[in-house]
């Protein structure tokens, strides 16, 4: 076996398809979000660019309350937490954050994990492998973190067509009420920006005695009067068995969690290897996340401003004849439909217009639906939008990309 050739060939394949990933080397600047310093690969001097694809949707990553809480925890408690949760690494701030998250989702308990990815992976793999003869029924567009967790559980898996409640019901009916079942889905699907009919899905979970598992990663902080997510907005949060979320997107820090009944949380805490065998977050991380969750529970200003900006950008793209996809959420996807073209458009925006929006290619989205995905936030002002629209029109005409959506 020639290992090196194997690795190189695999990478050449990605490059030939135009989906080799190049990471933009960025340096964030407190007080200037959504601007960042971009460090070009060729070693040229760094320059300021505007980030249009951040998942720090509300700019909470630089909120003064968050920074102050993190500073205070670093100077008071230092760097790391010092262990796993079980062995000296359970910090007072982790516990406070879990209580805050439980309250956010109207649940009695919550469990903090390393990331949203780890929370999905750990919870689904643990429940799927331990519940006797369990079947996990998974939306066809679920995130990779759920898919890998389900796979690892070795539980039987049934895939239901995306957001199709009739198909879900047919599967549930077929499995019957006695069998252990988990219905796993998301609220906001982040690539198309569409939203699940959560209430109808919960009706079915209740009717057929299935555990509902809802990934609200793109919705926590963003929807609902206290930022509890789409289930809160829709008035159905109390009916969701397990809410999963992240502290790394709208909350602007890092970390993931589940919120549920104490029996479920205690079970994952006690049997979930992805929780047990890893060190806990630094206290400063928990402090920052706690400040962010608390702030967004009380303040609607960021959510209101974000929605207005997303709507304005969508309307302006439409008015300019750009192929913006319809979506009922805060995500604004612009269709390109070709991997190489998508990358080229993104490169030109960055190199010629100081605009950074990452190309979204297969396998994140199906082939032929490659796109640029914009996440406007409260701080993307009119001036930045004018510049974006002008730049997009220039690139679209240079590359001859289709304007029909
Ligand atoms: C980003 C994402 C995750 C993972 O969350 P992290 O905190 O970034 O690990 C999980 N689910 C969905 C739908 C996501 O988009």
CSV table of C-alpha atoms and ligand atoms in Angstrom, one decimal:
chain,number,residue,atom,x,y,z
A,1,UNK,CA,0.0,0.0,0.0
A,2,UNK,CA,1.3,3.4,-1.0
A,3,UNK,CA,-0.3,5.5,1.7
A,4,UNK,CA,0.8,8.9,0.4
A,5,UNK,CA,-0.6,8.2,-3.1
A,6,UNK,CA,-3.9,7.2,-1.6
A,7,UNK,CA,-4.2,10.4,0.4
A,8,UNK,CA,-3.1,12.6,-2.6
A,9,UNK,CA,-5.5,10.9,-5.0
A,10,UNK,CA,-8.4,11.4,-2.8
A,11,UNK,CA,-7.6,15.1,-2.5
A,12,UNK,CA,-7.1,15.4,-6.3
A,13,UNK,CA,-10.6,14.0,-6.7
A,14,UNK,CA,-12.0,16.7,-4.5
A,15,UNK,CA,-10.1,19.4,-6.4
A,16,UNK,CA,-11.2,18.1,-9.8
A,17,UNK,CA,-14.8,18.3,-8.6
A,18,UNK,CA,-14.3,21.9,-7.4
A,19,UNK,CA,-15.2,21.0,-3.8
A,20,UNK,CA,-11.8,21.0,-2.1
A,21,UNK,CA,-12.3,23.2,0.9
A,22,UNK,CA,-10.2,26.3,1.5
A,23,UNK,CA,-10.6,28.0,4.8
A,24,UNK,CA,-10.6,31.7,4.9
A,25,UNK,CA,-8.0,32.8,7.5
A,26,UNK,CA,-9.8,35.4,9.6
A,27,UNK,CA,-9.1,37.6,12.5
A,28,UNK,CA,-12.1,39.0,14.3
A,29,UNK,CA,-12.1,42.6,15.6
A,30,UNK,CA,-14.0,43.4,18.7
A,31,UNK,CA,-16.4,46.3,18.0
A,32,UNK,CA,-16.3,45.9,14.2
A,33,UNK,CA,-18.5,42.8,13.5
A,34,UNK,CA,-19.4,41.8,10.8
A,35,UNK,CA,-16.0,43.1,9.6
A,36,UNK,CA,-13.0,40.9,10.1
A,37,UNK,CA,-9.3,41.0,9.0
A,38,UNK,CA,-8.7,38.5,6.2
A,39,UNK,CA,-5.2,37.1,5.9
A,40,UNK,CA,-4.6,36.2,2.3
A,41,UNK,CA,-2.9,32.8,1.5
A,42,UNK,CA,-0.3,34.5,-0.6
A,43,UNK,CA,1.1,36.3,2.4
A,44,UNK,CA,-0.1,39.7,1.4
A,45,UNK,CA,-1.0,42.1,4.1
A,46,UNK,CA,-4.2,41.4,5.9
A,47,UNK,CA,-7.2,43.5,4.9
A,48,UNK,CA,-10.7,44.2,6.2
A,49,UNK,CA,-13.5,42.3,4.7
A,50,UNK,CA,-17.2,41.9,5.5
A,51,UNK,CA,-18.4,38.5,6.7
A,52,UNK,CA,-21.8,37.5,5.3
A,53,UNK,CA,-21.9,33.9,6.3
A,54,UNK,CA,-21.3,33.9,10.0
A,55,UNK,CA,-23.4,31.7,12.3
A,56,UNK,CA,-22.8,34.3,15.0
A,57,UNK,CA,-26.2,35.4,13.8
A,58,UNK,CA,-26.7,38.2,16.3
A,59,UNK,CA,-23.1,39.3,16.9
A,60,UNK,CA,-23.3,37.9,20.5
A,61,UNK,CA,-19.7,36.7,20.1
A,62,UNK,CA,-18.7,40.3,20.8
A,63,UNK,CA,-21.4,41.5,23.1
A,64,UNK,CA,-20.0,43.5,26.0
A,65,UNK,CA,-21.9,41.4,28.6
A,66,UNK,CA,-20.4,38.2,27.1
A,67,UNK,CA,-16.9,39.5,27.0
A,68,UNK,CA,-17.1,40.9,30.5
A,69,UNK,CA,-18.3,37.6,31.9
A,70,UNK,CA,-15.6,35.7,30.1
A,71,UNK,CA,-12.9,38.1,31.3
A,72,UNK,CA,-14.1,37.9,34.8
A,73,UNK,CA,-14.1,34.1,34.8
A,74,UNK,CA,-10.6,33.9,33.3
A,75,UNK,CA,-9.1,36.3,35.8
A,76,UNK,CA,-11.0,34.7,38.7
A,77,UNK,CA,-10.9,31.0,37.8
A,78,UNK,CA,-8.1,30.7,35.2
A,79,UNK,CA,-7.9,28.6,32.0
A,80,UNK,CA,-9.3,25.1,31.9
A,81,UNK,CA,-11.8,23.4,34.2
A,82,UNK,CA,-9.4,20.7,35.3
A,83,UNK,CA,-11.1,17.5,34.4
A,84,UNK,CA,-14.1,15.6,33.2
A,85,UNK,CA,-17.4,16.5,34.8
A,86,UNK,CA,-17.0,13.4,37.0
A,87,UNK,CA,-13.4,14.0,38.1
A,88,UNK,CA,-13.0,17.6,39.4
A,89,UNK,CA,-14.2,19.3,36.2
A,90,UNK,CA,-17.8,20.2,37.3
A,91,UNK,CA,-17.7,23.9,37.7
A,92,UNK,CA,-20.3,26.1,39.4
A,93,UNK,CA,-20.7,27.9,36.1
A,94,UNK,CA,-21.5,24.7,34.2
A,95,UNK,CA,-24.2,24.0,36.8
A,96,UNK,CA,-25.6,27.5,36.5
A,97,UNK,CA,-25.6,27.3,32.7
A,98,UNK,CA,-27.5,24.0,32.8
A,99,UNK,CA,-30.1,25.5,35.0
A,100,UNK,CA,-30.4,28.5,32.7
A,101,UNK,CA,-30.8,26.2,29.7
A,102,UNK,CA,-33.4,24.0,31.3
A,103,UNK,CA,-35.4,27.1,32.1
A,104,UNK,CA,-34.9,28.5,28.6
A,105,UNK,CA,-36.7,25.4,27.2
A,106,UNK,CA,-39.2,25.0,30.1
A,107,UNK,CA,-37.6,21.7,31.1
A,108,UNK,CA,-36.5,20.5,34.5
A,109,UNK,CA,-33.0,19.5,33.5
A,110,UNK,CA,-30.3,20.1,30.9
A,111,UNK,CA,-26.9,18.6,30.1
A,112,UNK,CA,-24.0,20.6,28.7
A,113,UNK,CA,-21.7,18.9,26.2
A,114,UNK,CA,-18.6,19.8,24.2
A,115,UNK,CA,-20.5,21.0,21.1
A,116,UNK,CA,-23.8,20.7,19.4
A,117,UNK,CA,-22.3,17.9,17.3
A,118,UNK,CA,-21.3,16.0,20.4
A,119,UNK,CA,-24.7,16.5,22.0
A,120,UNK,CA,-26.5,15.0,19.0
A,121,UNK,CA,-24.0,12.2,18.5
A,122,UNK,CA,-23.9,11.3,22.2
A,123,UNK,CA,-27.6,11.5,22.9
A,124,UNK,CA,-28.8,9.6,19.9
A,125,UNK,CA,-26.1,7.0,20.0
A,126,UNK,CA,-26.8,6.4,23.7
A,127,UNK,CA,-30.6,6.2,23.5
A,128,UNK,CA,-30.5,4.3,20.3
A,129,UNK,CA,-28.2,1.6,21.6
A,130,UNK,CA,-29.7,1.3,25.1
A,131,UNK,CA,-33.5,1.5,24.5
A,132,UNK,CA,-34.5,-2.1,23.8
A,133,UNK,CA,-35.2,-2.8,20.1
A,134,UNK,CA,-35.2,0.9,19.4
A,135,UNK,CA,-36.0,2.4,15.9
A,136,UNK,CA,-34.9,5.9,15.1
A,137,UNK,CA,-37.0,7.7,12.6
A,138,UNK,CA,-34.9,10.4,11.0
A,139,UNK,CA,-35.8,13.3,8.7
A,140,UNK,CA,-34.0,12.8,5.3
A,141,UNK,CA,-32.2,16.2,5.7
A,142,UNK,CA,-31.0,15.7,9.2
A,143,UNK,CA,-27.5,17.1,10.1
A,144,UNK,CA,-24.5,14.8,10.0
A,145,UNK,CA,-24.1,14.9,13.8
A,146,UNK,CA,-27.5,13.1,14.2
A,147,UNK,CA,-26.8,10.7,11.3
A,148,UNK,CA,-23.4,9.6,12.8
A,149,UNK,CA,-25.0,9.2,16.3
A,150,UNK,CA,-27.8,7.1,15.0
A,151,UNK,CA,-25.3,5.0,12.9
A,152,UNK,CA,-23.1,4.4,15.9
A,153,UNK,CA,-26.1,3.3,18.0
A,154,UNK,CA,-26.7,0.4,15.6
A,155,UNK,CA,-30.4,0.8,16.1
A,156,UNK,CA,-32.7,0.3,13.1
A,157,UNK,CA,-33.2,3.5,11.2
A,158,UNK,CA,-36.1,4.6,9.0
A,159,UNK,CA,-35.8,7.7,7.0
A,160,UNK,CA,-38.8,9.9,6.4
A,161,UNK,CA,-39.1,12.3,3.5
A,162,UNK,CA,-38.1,15.8,4.5
A,163,UNK,CA,-40.9,17.5,6.6
A,164,UNK,CA,-43.4,15.0,5.1
A,165,UNK,CA,-45.8,14.3,8.0
A,166,UNK,CA,-47.9,11.8,6.0
A,167,UNK,CA,-44.8,9.7,5.3
A,168,UNK,CA,-43.8,10.0,9.0
A,169,UNK,CA,-47.2,8.7,10.0
A,170,UNK,CA,-47.1,5.8,7.7
A,171,UNK,CA,-43.8,4.7,9.2
A,172,UNK,CA,-45.0,5.1,12.8
A,173,UNK,CA,-48.2,3.2,12.0
A,174,UNK,CA,-46.2,0.4,10.5
A,175,UNK,CA,-43.9,0.2,13.6
A,176,UNK,CA,-46.8,0.2,16.1
A,177,UNK,CA,-47.2,1.7,19.5
A,178,UNK,CA,-45.3,-0.9,21.5
A,179,UNK,CA,-41.9,-0.6,19.8
A,180,UNK,CA,-39.4,1.9,21.3
A,181,UNK,CA,-39.2,4.8,18.8
A,182,UNK,CA,-37.3,8.1,18.5
A,183,UNK,CA,-38.4,10.7,15.9
A,184,UNK,CA,-35.4,12.9,15.2
A,185,UNK,CA,-35.7,16.2,13.3
A,186,UNK,CA,-34.6,19.8,13.2
A,187,UNK,CA,-36.6,23.0,13.4
A,188,UNK,CA,-34.7,25.3,11.0
A,189,UNK,CA,-32.8,23.5,8.3
A,190,UNK,CA,-29.9,25.7,7.8
A,191,UNK,CA,-29.1,25.2,4.1
A,192,UNK,CA,-32.5,25.8,2.6
A,193,UNK,CA,-33.7,27.8,5.6
A,194,UNK,CA,-37.0,26.0,5.7
A,195,UNK,CA,-38.8,25.2,9.0
A,196,UNK,CA,-40.4,21.9,10.2
A,197,UNK,CA,-44.1,21.6,11.0
A,198,UNK,CA,-43.2,20.9,14.7
A,199,UNK,CA,-46.7,20.8,16.1
A,200,UNK,CA,-47.9,18.2,13.5
A,201,UNK,CA,-44.8,16.1,14.1
A,202,UNK,CA,-45.4,16.2,17.9
A,203,UNK,CA,-49.1,15.2,17.3
A,204,UNK,CA,-47.8,12.0,15.7
A,205,UNK,CA,-45.2,11.3,18.3
A,206,UNK,CA,-47.9,11.5,21.0
A,207,UNK,CA,-50.3,9.4,19.0
A,208,UNK,CA,-47.8,6.6,18.3
A,209,UNK,CA,-45.9,6.9,21.6
A,210,UNK,CA,-42.5,8.0,20.2
A,211,UNK,CA,-39.9,10.1,21.9
A,212,UNK,CA,-39.5,13.4,20.0
A,213,UNK,CA,-35.9,14.7,19.5
A,214,UNK,CA,-35.6,18.2,18.1
A,215,UNK,CA,-32.4,19.9,17.0
A,216,UNK,CA,-33.0,23.6,17.5
A,217,UNK,CA,-29.3,24.5,16.8
A,218,UNK,CA,-30.2,27.2,14.2
A,219,UNK,CA,-33.1,28.5,16.2
A,220,UNK,CA,-32.0,28.9,19.8
A,221,UNK,CA,-31.6,32.6,20.6
A,222,UNK,CA,-33.3,33.4,17.4
A,223,UNK,CA,-37.0,32.5,17.7
A,224,UNK,CA,-39.6,32.6,20.4
A,225,UNK,CA,-40.1,35.5,22.9
A,226,UNK,CA,-37.1,34.3,25.1
A,227,UNK,CA,-35.0,32.7,22.3
A,228,UNK,CA,-36.1,29.2,23.2
A,229,UNK,CA,-36.4,28.3,19.5
A,230,UNK,CA,-39.2,27.6,17.0
A,231,UNK,CA,-40.9,25.2,19.3
A,232,UNK,CA,-41.2,28.1,21.8
A,233,UNK,CA,-42.5,30.4,19.1
A,234,UNK,CA,-45.1,27.9,18.0
A,235,UNK,CA,-46.2,27.3,21.6
A,236,UNK,CA,-45.3,23.6,21.6
A,237,UNK,CA,-42.0,23.5,23.5
A,238,UNK,CA,-43.5,21.7,26.5
A,239,UNK,CA,-44.5,18.8,24.2
A,240,UNK,CA,-40.9,18.2,22.9
A,241,UNK,CA,-39.3,15.4,24.8
A,242,UNK,CA,-35.7,16.3,24.1
A,243,UNK,CA,-34.6,19.7,22.8
A,244,UNK,CA,-31.0,19.9,21.5
A,245,UNK,CA,-29.1,23.1,21.0
A,246,UNK,CA,-25.8,24.9,20.5
A,247,UNK,CA,-24.1,27.8,22.3
A,248,UNK,CA,-21.9,28.4,19.3
A,249,UNK,CA,-24.3,30.0,16.8
A,250,UNK,CA,-26.7,32.7,17.9
A,251,UNK,CA,-25.3,32.6,21.4
A,252,UNK,CA,-21.9,33.3,20.0
A,253,UNK,CA,-19.6,31.1,22.2
A,254,UNK,CA,-19.2,27.3,22.0
A,255,UNK,CA,-20.8,24.2,23.4
A,256,UNK,CA,-23.9,22.1,23.0
A,257,UNK,CA,-26.6,20.7,25.2
A,258,UNK,CA,-29.9,18.8,25.6
A,259,UNK,CA,-32.8,19.8,27.8
A,260,UNK,CA,-35.4,17.3,28.8
A,261,UNK,CA,-37.1,15.6,31.8
A,262,UNK,CA,-34.7,14.7,34.6
A,263,UNK,CA,-35.0,11.0,33.9
A,264,UNK,CA,-33.7,11.4,30.3
A,265,UNK,CA,-31.0,13.9,31.2
A,266,UNK,CA,-29.8,11.7,34.1
A,267,UNK,CA,-29.7,8.7,31.7
A,268,UNK,CA,-27.6,10.4,29.1
A,269,UNK,CA,-25.4,11.9,31.9
A,270,UNK,CA,-24.8,8.4,33.3
A,271,UNK,CA,-24.5,6.3,30.1
A,272,UNK,CA,-23.4,8.8,27.3
A,273,UNK,CA,-19.7,8.1,26.6
A,274,UNK,CA,-19.4,11.3,24.6
A,275,UNK,CA,-20.3,13.2,27.7
A,276,UNK,CA,-18.5,11.0,30.3
A,277,UNK,CA,-15.1,10.6,28.8
A,278,UNK,CA,-14.1,14.1,27.9
A,279,UNK,CA,-13.0,17.2,29.8
A,280,UNK,CA,-15.5,19.9,30.5
A,281,UNK,CA,-15.3,23.4,29.1
A,282,UNK,CA,-13.3,26.2,30.7
A,283,UNK,CA,-15.3,28.1,33.2
A,284,UNK,CA,-14.9,31.2,31.0
A,285,UNK,CA,-16.8,29.5,28.2
A,286,UNK,CA,-19.7,28.6,30.5
A,287,UNK,CA,-19.6,32.2,31.8
A,288,UNK,CA,-19.8,33.7,28.3
A,289,UNK,CA,-22.6,31.3,27.2
A,290,UNK,CA,-24.5,32.0,30.4
A,291,UNK,CA,-24.3,35.8,29.9
A,292,UNK,CA,-25.5,35.3,26.3
A,293,UNK,CA,-28.4,33.1,27.1
A,294,UNK,CA,-29.5,35.4,29.9
A,295,UNK,CA,-29.3,38.5,27.7
A,296,UNK,CA,-31.2,37.0,24.8
A,297,UNK,CA,-33.9,35.7,27.2
A,298,UNK,CA,-34.7,39.3,28.1
A,299,UNK,CA,-33.8,41.3,25.0
A,300,UNK,CA,-35.8,41.0,21.7
A,301,UNK,CA,-33.9,43.9,20.0
A,302,UNK,CA,-31.4,41.6,18.3
A,303,UNK,CA,-34.0,39.2,17.1
A,304,UNK,CA,-36.2,41.9,15.7
A,305,UNK,CA,-33.3,43.6,14.0
A,306,UNK,CA,-32.0,40.3,12.5
A,307,UNK,CA,-35.4,39.5,11.0
A,308,UNK,CA,-35.7,43.0,9.5
A,309,UNK,CA,-32.2,42.7,7.9
A,310,UNK,CA,-32.9,39.2,6.5
A,311,UNK,CA,-36.2,40.3,5.0
A,312,UNK,CA,-34.6,43.5,3.5
A,313,UNK,CA,-31.7,41.5,2.0
A,314,UNK,CA,-34.1,39.0,0.5
A,315,UNK,CA,-36.2,41.8,-1.0
A,316,UNK,CA,-33.2,43.6,-2.4
A,317,UNK,CA,-31.9,40.4,-4.0
A,318,UNK,CA,-35.3,39.7,-5.5
A,319,UNK,CA,-35.5,43.3,-6.8
A,320,UNK,CA,-32.1,43.0,-8.4
A,321,UNK,CA,-33.2,39.8,-10.2
A,322,UNK,CA,-30.8,37.6,-8.2
A,323,UNK,CA,-32.0,33.9,-7.7
A,324,UNK,CA,-32.6,34.1,-4.0
A,325,UNK,CA,-34.4,31.1,-2.6
A,326,UNK,CA,-37.7,31.5,-0.7
A,327,UNK,CA,-37.3,30.7,2.9
A,328,UNK,CA,-39.4,31.4,6.0
A,329,UNK,CA,-36.3,31.8,8.3
A,330,UNK,CA,-33.3,34.0,8.9
A,331,UNK,CA,-31.2,32.2,6.2
A,332,UNK,CA,-30.9,33.8,2.8
A,333,UNK,CA,-29.6,31.2,0.2
A,334,UNK,CA,-28.7,32.4,-3.3
A,335,UNK,CA,-28.7,29.6,-5.9
A,336,UNK,CA,-25.7,29.1,-8.2
A,337,UNK,CA,-26.3,25.4,-9.2
A,338,UNK,CA,-22.7,24.4,-10.1
A,339,UNK,CA,-19.8,23.7,-7.8
A,340,UNK,CA,-16.9,25.3,-9.7
A,341,UNK,CA,-19.0,28.4,-10.5
A,342,UNK,CA,-20.1,28.7,-6.9
A,343,UNK,CA,-16.4,28.6,-5.7
A,344,UNK,CA,-15.5,31.1,-8.4
A,345,UNK,CA,-18.2,33.5,-7.4
A,346,UNK,CA,-17.2,33.3,-3.8
A,347,UNK,CA,-13.5,33.8,-4.7
A,348,UNK,CA,-14.3,36.9,-6.8
A,349,UNK,CA,-16.4,38.4,-4.1
A,350,UNK,CA,-13.6,38.0,-1.6
A,351,UNK,CA,-10.6,39.0,-3.8
A,352,UNK,CA,-12.3,41.8,-5.8
A,353,UNK,CA,-15.0,43.1,-3.5
A,354,UNK,CA,-13.8,42.3,0.1
A,355,UNK,CA,-17.0,40.3,0.7
A,356,UNK,CA,-16.7,36.9,2.3
A,357,UNK,CA,-19.4,34.3,1.7
A,358,UNK,CA,-18.4,30.7,1.7
A,359,UNK,CA,-19.5,28.5,-1.2
A,360,UNK,CA,-21.8,25.6,-0.1
A,361,UNK,CA,-21.2,22.5,-2.1
A,362,UNK,CA,-21.9,18.8,-2.1
A,363,UNK,CA,-22.2,16.9,0.3
A,364,UNK,CA,-23.5,19.7,2.4
A,365,UNK,CA,-26.2,20.3,-0.3
A,366,UNK,CA,-27.2,18.0,-3.2
A,367,UNK,CA,-25.1,18.3,-6.4
A,368,UNK,CA,-26.6,20.9,-8.8
A,369,UNK,CA,-27.9,23.0,-5.9
A,370,UNK,CA,-24.6,24.6,-4.9
A,371,UNK,CA,-25.2,28.0,-3.4
A,372,UNK,CA,-24.0,31.0,-1.5
A,373,UNK,CA,-25.7,31.2,1.9
A,374,UNK,CA,-26.0,34.6,3.5
A,375,UNK,CA,-26.7,35.2,7.2
A,376,UNK,CA,-27.4,38.9,7.6
A,377,UNK,CA,-27.4,40.1,11.1
A,378,UNK,CA,-28.4,43.2,13.0
A,379,UNK,CA,-25.1,44.8,12.2
A,380,UNK,CA,-25.2,44.4,8.4
A,381,UNK,CA,-26.3,48.0,7.7
A,382,UNK,CA,-27.7,49.5,4.5
A,383,UNK,CA,-24.4,50.6,3.3
A,384,UNK,CA,-23.0,47.1,3.5
A,385,UNK,CA,-26.0,45.8,1.7
A,386,UNK,CA,-25.7,48.3,-1.1
A,387,UNK,CA,-22.1,47.2,-1.6
A,388,UNK,CA,-23.1,43.5,-1.5
A,389,UNK,CA,-25.9,43.8,-4.1
A,390,UNK,CA,-23.6,45.8,-6.5
A,391,UNK,CA,-20.8,43.3,-6.1
A,392,UNK,CA,-23.1,40.3,-6.6
A,393,UNK,CA,-24.5,41.9,-9.8
A,394,UNK,CA,-21.0,42.5,-11.1
A,395,UNK,CA,-19.9,38.9,-10.4
A,396,UNK,CA,-23.1,37.4,-11.7
A,397,UNK,CA,-22.6,39.2,-15.0
A,398,UNK,CA,-18.9,38.5,-15.2
A,399,UNK,CA,-19.4,34.8,-14.8
A,400,UNK,CA,-22.7,34.6,-16.7
A,401,UNK,CA,-24.5,32.9,-13.8
A,402,UNK,CA,-28.2,32.3,-14.4
A,403,UNK,CA,-30.5,34.8,-12.7
A,404,UNK,CA,-33.6,32.5,-12.8
A,405,UNK,CA,-34.1,30.9,-9.4
B,1,LIG,C1,-23.9,23.3,13.5
B,1,LIG,C2,-24.9,22.2,13.7
B,1,LIG,C3,-24.8,21.3,14.7
B,1,LIG,C4,-23.5,21.2,15.5
B,1,LIG,O1,-23.4,22.2,16.4
B,1,LIG,P1,-22.0,22.7,16.9
B,1,LIG,O2,-22.2,23.4,18.2
B,1,LIG,O3,-21.4,23.6,15.8
B,1,LIG,O4,-21.2,21.5,17.1
B,1,LIG,C5,-25.8,20.4,15.0
B,1,LIG,N1,-26.9,20.4,14.2
B,1,LIG,C6,-27.1,21.3,13.2
B,1,LIG,C7,-28.4,21.3,12.4
B,1,LIG,C8,-26.1,22.2,12.9
B,1,LIG,O5,-26.2,23.0,11.8
